Amino acid sequence: MVRRCRERAPGVPFTVVSDRRDLLAAHAGDFRAAKRHLLLAPRRGPFLEHCPGSTRGVACCSYLVLNLASNCPMDCQYCFLQEYLTNNAALTAYVNPEAALAEVAAVLDRHLDRQFRIGTGEIADSLALDPLTGLSREIVPFFAGRPNALLELKTKTTAVDDLVGLDPRERVVVSWTLSPPAAVAMAEEGTPPIAARLAAARRVVAAGYKVGVHLDPLIEHDGWEEGYRDLVAAVVEAVPVERLAWVSVGGLRLTPALRTTVRARFPGTRLLAGEQVLVPDGKWRDFQPLRVRMYRRIRSWIEAAAPGVPLYLCMETPEVWAKVFGAPPLRDQALGALLAAR
């Protein structure tokens, strides 16, 4: 991977460091600067873990997270990484993916009767570094040969050049996190326009992939109803309904520490201008009636434009699920199996 990165970015200065802690210390307190340097280093701990949603008292889809990188070159105002990675902020690509895939293989081989849904987009954008690392060339063929696993690559980028030359064999879903253009301009610094993301989605569909959509976090702003309605219409125009794997929707949520960080890093931000309350899971969220209203409206547009496509709420309580769908969610394993079967 190091050799590949150097070949793909021949003009970028390259330095060997004896201790990664020196780089971490150099970026202490400057999260933006940490995004300007790429650290190539092995991961020392486990690669595979449960999604945080499985431990917070919210409805969970039994998602597993595969950590192949850390941090992201984009800078969305709501991103939890700016607080979560305070002491480990260096933009990092792990150079031992073979160890990660061996770890995944061991789990899959032990549970051949179970369907797993695994994603790489928890603490890093799944594709932001792919133009340098070419990591998709290793992980897509691996999952293409695993009938009991579905890989999700979650991104805000257009970095699909390597993907379109690979055969996913229906075992890889490429997902985009999307917001209306007004919300992108307000809170998603350094991200491609929505039209460019949807153009990339068209490319992967043509190459044989299914596409997932994440409307998360929902951002209340002037004209949000028209913005999200038009966004749903644009998604269905770009991606045939039969190639849509799922749509997830989630409300804006910030820990108290993250809320403080956002105010410090983005003075005058409009992201926190709405009515938010501290809820039992320890996070600040938009007032529940507003969240439910937004979820219901988006549900109506998605069900009209893409009937039959699985729709689920991310990091929400069974109480909110019941208010939106009229019934509590499926149990964790059942919901996970439904999505993994897509």
XYZ file of C-alpha atoms in Angstrom:
342
model
C 0.000 0.000 0.000
C 2.857 2.391 0.747
C 4.333 1.709 -2.673
C 0.954 2.252 -4.325
C 0.411 5.568 -2.521
C 3.842 6.825 -3.581
C 3.213 5.791 -7.189
C -0.170 7.512 -7.276
C 1.071 10.728 -5.668
C 4.647 11.069 -6.943
C 4.867 14.793 -6.233
C 3.841 14.603 -2.586
C 6.681 14.750 -0.005
C 7.190 11.439 1.787
C 8.849 11.016 5.180
C 9.557 7.915 7.261
C 8.763 8.450 10.944
C 10.101 6.172 13.657
C 7.221 6.796 16.046
C 3.706 7.770 14.993
C 3.240 9.536 18.313
C 5.514 12.308 17.057
C 3.044 13.034 14.262
C 0.117 12.910 16.664
C 1.853 15.366 18.966
C 2.545 17.715 16.067
C -1.179 17.905 15.275
C -2.412 18.149 18.848
C -5.144 20.780 19.053
C -5.338 21.367 15.284
C -7.853 18.962 13.776
C -7.802 20.655 10.383
C -4.010 20.358 10.094
C -4.271 16.654 10.917
C -6.268 16.197 7.703
C -3.410 17.536 5.580
C -0.995 14.694 6.329
C -1.571 11.020 5.557
C -0.034 8.528 7.959
C 0.565 5.049 6.553
C 0.945 2.611 9.430
C -0.249 -0.816 10.588
C -3.250 -1.106 12.860
C -2.266 -2.742 16.116
C -5.664 -3.689 17.517
C -8.725 -5.557 16.199
C -10.229 -4.341 12.942
C -13.784 -5.615 13.375
C -16.216 -4.323 15.995
C -19.908 -3.757 16.589
C -21.537 -0.514 15.499
C -21.957 1.921 18.439
C -25.708 1.728 17.885
C -25.718 -1.730 19.431
C -24.821 -0.430 22.892
C -26.808 2.792 23.316
C -30.340 1.586 24.016
C -31.516 2.383 20.491
C -32.867 0.115 17.755
C -29.935 -1.610 16.059
C -29.462 -3.356 12.702
C -26.608 -5.618 13.924
C -24.097 -3.785 11.759
C -20.405 -4.632 12.033
C -17.699 -2.028 11.464
C -14.407 -2.823 9.719
C -11.831 -0.139 10.526
C -9.382 0.235 7.637
C -8.599 3.938 8.053
C -9.068 6.764 10.536
C -10.247 10.344 10.022
C -11.363 11.981 6.794
C -10.018 14.732 4.499
C -13.444 16.415 4.406
C -14.616 18.595 7.292
C -18.349 18.371 8.008
C -19.426 20.515 10.937
C -21.463 17.741 12.567
C -18.768 15.040 12.259
C -18.234 13.173 15.532
C -14.610 12.427 14.620
C -13.512 15.962 15.522
C -14.238 15.119 19.141
C -13.768 11.335 19.064
C -10.266 11.586 17.549
C -9.083 14.534 19.612
C -5.950 12.691 20.773
C -5.455 10.578 17.658
C -6.369 12.894 14.821
C -3.811 12.010 12.146
C -5.457 11.017 8.862
C -4.397 7.372 8.714
C -4.612 4.479 6.269
C -3.802 1.107 7.782
C -1.277 -0.747 5.647
C -2.091 -4.263 6.861
C -5.510 -4.924 5.276
C -4.595 -8.588 4.862
C -4.778 -8.899 8.654
C -8.203 -7.233 8.610
C -9.529 -9.621 5.962
C -8.145 -12.614 7.840
C -10.029 -11.434 10.922
C -13.241 -11.089 8.907
C -12.747 -14.486 7.277
C -12.432 -16.149 10.668
C -15.776 -14.692 11.794
C -17.569 -15.545 8.552
C -16.228 -19.094 8.513
C -17.405 -19.688 12.093
C -20.963 -18.594 11.269
C -21.730 -19.866 7.773
C -25.448 -19.953 8.576
C -25.630 -16.237 9.336
C -25.741 -13.218 7.031
C -23.421 -10.363 8.022
C -23.604 -6.706 7.007
C -20.194 -5.066 7.357
C -19.202 -1.460 6.651
C -15.950 0.499 6.554
C -17.368 4.001 6.967
C -17.523 4.477 10.744
C -14.303 6.341 11.608
C -13.330 7.154 8.019
C -15.007 7.777 4.685
C -14.850 4.421 2.883
C -13.554 5.813 -0.419
C -11.908 9.166 0.320
C -8.409 7.646 0.318
C -9.047 5.031 -2.376
C -7.468 7.099 -5.177
C -4.207 6.794 -3.206
C -4.454 3.435 -1.446
C -6.375 1.432 -4.042
C -7.784 -0.527 -1.116
C -11.004 -1.378 -2.945
C -8.939 -3.630 -5.244
C -8.306 -5.873 -2.244
C -11.530 -5.782 -0.286
C -14.123 -5.939 -3.097
C -12.837 -9.251 -4.534
C -12.654 -10.664 -0.994
C -16.309 -9.914 -0.226
C -17.412 -10.847 -3.746
C -16.388 -14.387 -2.868
C -18.174 -14.480 0.504
C -21.855 -15.507 0.185
C -22.662 -14.829 3.862
C -21.431 -11.222 3.992
C -22.469 -7.939 2.430
C -19.920 -5.119 2.375
C -21.054 -1.504 2.518
C -18.710 1.222 1.326
C -20.106 4.501 2.680
C -18.883 7.775 1.204
C -19.526 11.413 0.367
C -16.954 11.366 -2.441
C -16.872 10.565 -6.157
C -13.832 8.258 -5.846
C -15.148 5.233 -7.730
C -12.555 4.797 -10.486
C -11.106 1.606 -9.015
C -14.532 0.233 -8.081
C -15.955 0.292 -11.585
C -13.292 -2.109 -12.829
C -14.211 -4.787 -10.274
C -17.028 -7.354 -10.143
C -18.961 -7.087 -6.841
C -21.098 -10.163 -7.562
C -23.962 -8.574 -5.592
C -21.935 -8.664 -2.372
C -20.911 -4.978 -2.241
C -23.162 -1.946 -1.783
C -21.792 1.547 -2.356
C -23.671 4.045 -0.184
C -23.766 7.811 -0.284
C -24.527 10.158 2.569
C -26.635 12.913 1.053
C -28.108 16.255 2.117
C -29.944 18.971 0.197
C -27.575 21.454 -1.489
C -28.426 24.168 1.053
C -27.418 21.868 3.908
C -24.231 20.854 2.082
C -23.275 24.518 1.716
C -24.057 25.144 5.373
C -22.317 22.208 7.042
C -20.326 19.925 4.707
C -17.045 21.672 3.966
C -14.852 20.078 1.308
C -17.458 17.614 0.032
C -18.470 17.174 -3.627
C -21.790 18.634 -4.804
C -24.800 16.352 -4.636
C -25.018 16.185 -8.444
C -21.450 14.857 -8.582
C -22.160 12.227 -5.916
C -25.223 11.036 -7.815
C -23.207 10.913 -11.047
C -20.763 8.608 -9.250
C -23.717 6.500 -8.100
C -24.786 6.109 -11.732
C -21.291 4.853 -12.576
C -21.260 2.134 -9.922
C -24.783 0.998 -10.826
C -23.614 0.566 -14.413
C -20.689 -1.486 -13.082
C -22.974 -3.904 -11.225
C -23.201 -2.494 -7.714
C -26.268 -1.739 -5.671
C -26.476 1.681 -4.017
C -27.454 2.642 -0.494
C -28.570 6.093 0.627
C -28.078 7.684 4.040
C -30.026 10.857 4.811
C -28.132 11.291 8.047
C -28.009 13.592 9.821
C -31.142 15.396 8.779
C -30.410 19.098 8.942
C -33.269 21.478 9.588
C -32.844 24.616 7.498
C -34.998 27.117 5.627
C -36.806 25.169 2.917
C -35.840 21.754 4.319
C -39.069 20.114 3.152
C -38.598 21.165 -0.457
C -34.882 20.353 -0.232
C -35.337 16.791 0.992
C -38.290 16.146 -1.321
C -36.213 17.213 -4.324
C -33.263 15.168 -3.057
C -35.361 11.991 -2.886
C -36.570 12.652 -6.435
C -32.985 13.168 -7.640
C -31.867 9.898 -6.043
C -34.614 7.896 -7.766
C -33.827 9.583 -11.074
C -30.145 8.621 -10.746
C -30.528 5.099 -9.347
C -33.116 2.590 -10.599
C -35.342 1.512 -7.728
C -34.365 -2.131 -8.182
C -30.712 -1.182 -7.569
C -31.438 0.705 -4.330
C -30.365 -1.516 -1.440
C -31.761 0.600 1.393
C -32.346 4.115 2.688
C -31.472 5.107 6.242
C -32.574 8.293 7.972
C -31.151 9.775 11.161
C -31.538 12.957 13.153
C -28.789 15.382 14.119
C -27.152 14.195 17.345
C -24.150 15.536 19.212
C -22.559 14.709 22.537
C -22.042 17.702 24.849
C -18.297 17.559 24.127
C -18.893 17.494 20.367
C -21.330 20.390 20.637
C -18.628 22.424 22.401
C -16.080 21.464 19.754
C -18.393 22.471 16.910
C -18.963 25.906 18.433
C -15.218 26.400 18.886
C -14.193 25.216 15.400
C -17.060 26.821 13.476
C -17.936 30.147 15.148
C -21.305 31.415 14.022
C -22.418 28.022 12.710
C -26.105 27.748 11.883
C -26.063 24.022 12.554
C -26.938 24.513 16.218
C -29.469 27.296 15.720
C -32.525 25.043 16.030
C -34.263 23.789 19.144
C -32.249 20.920 20.582
C -32.643 19.047 23.849
C -30.441 16.758 25.936
C -31.983 13.263 25.804
C -31.481 10.143 27.959
C -28.682 8.724 25.772
C -26.576 11.749 26.733
C -26.765 13.489 23.349
C -28.261 16.736 22.179
C -30.904 16.065 19.522
C -33.504 18.035 17.631
C -36.763 18.162 19.588
C -38.521 14.806 19.124
C -41.708 16.199 17.504
C -39.540 17.855 14.853
C -37.564 14.654 14.242
C -40.745 12.619 13.916
C -42.228 15.161 11.523
C -39.114 15.084 9.336
C -38.977 11.293 9.375
C -42.650 10.990 8.425
C -42.341 13.413 5.548
C -39.259 11.684 4.161
C -40.901 8.289 4.615
C -43.877 9.435 2.536
C -41.648 10.659 -0.297
C -39.479 7.524 -0.337
C -42.425 5.109 -0.242
C -44.072 6.976 -3.116
C -40.926 7.189 -5.263
C -39.230 3.899 -4.345
C -41.845 1.433 -3.106
C -40.435 -1.696 -1.520
C -36.990 -0.289 -0.761
C -36.064 -0.972 2.900
C -36.204 2.193 5.001
C -34.870 2.329 8.535
C -34.003 4.850 11.226
C -30.427 5.074 12.465
C -29.665 5.545 16.174
C -33.296 6.057 17.158
C -35.397 4.612 19.971
C -38.217 2.085 19.496
C -40.575 4.824 20.692
C -39.677 7.048 17.739
C -39.840 4.093 15.336
C -43.392 3.422 16.495
C -44.392 7.048 15.932
C -42.940 7.049 12.423
C -43.904 3.575 11.189
C -46.833 2.734 13.452
C -44.999 -0.254 14.934
C -41.754 -0.924 16.805
C -38.719 -2.011 14.765
C -37.806 -5.601 14.071
C -35.485 -7.157 16.597
C -31.798 -6.434 16.002
C -30.925 -9.717 14.276
C -34.082 -9.712 12.142
C -33.513 -6.152 10.928
C -29.864 -6.905 10.205
C -30.767 -10.050 8.260
C -33.342 -8.140 6.189
C -30.762 -5.559 5.131
C -27.947 -8.092 4.628
C -30.195 -10.024 2.248
C -30.390 -7.029 -0.057
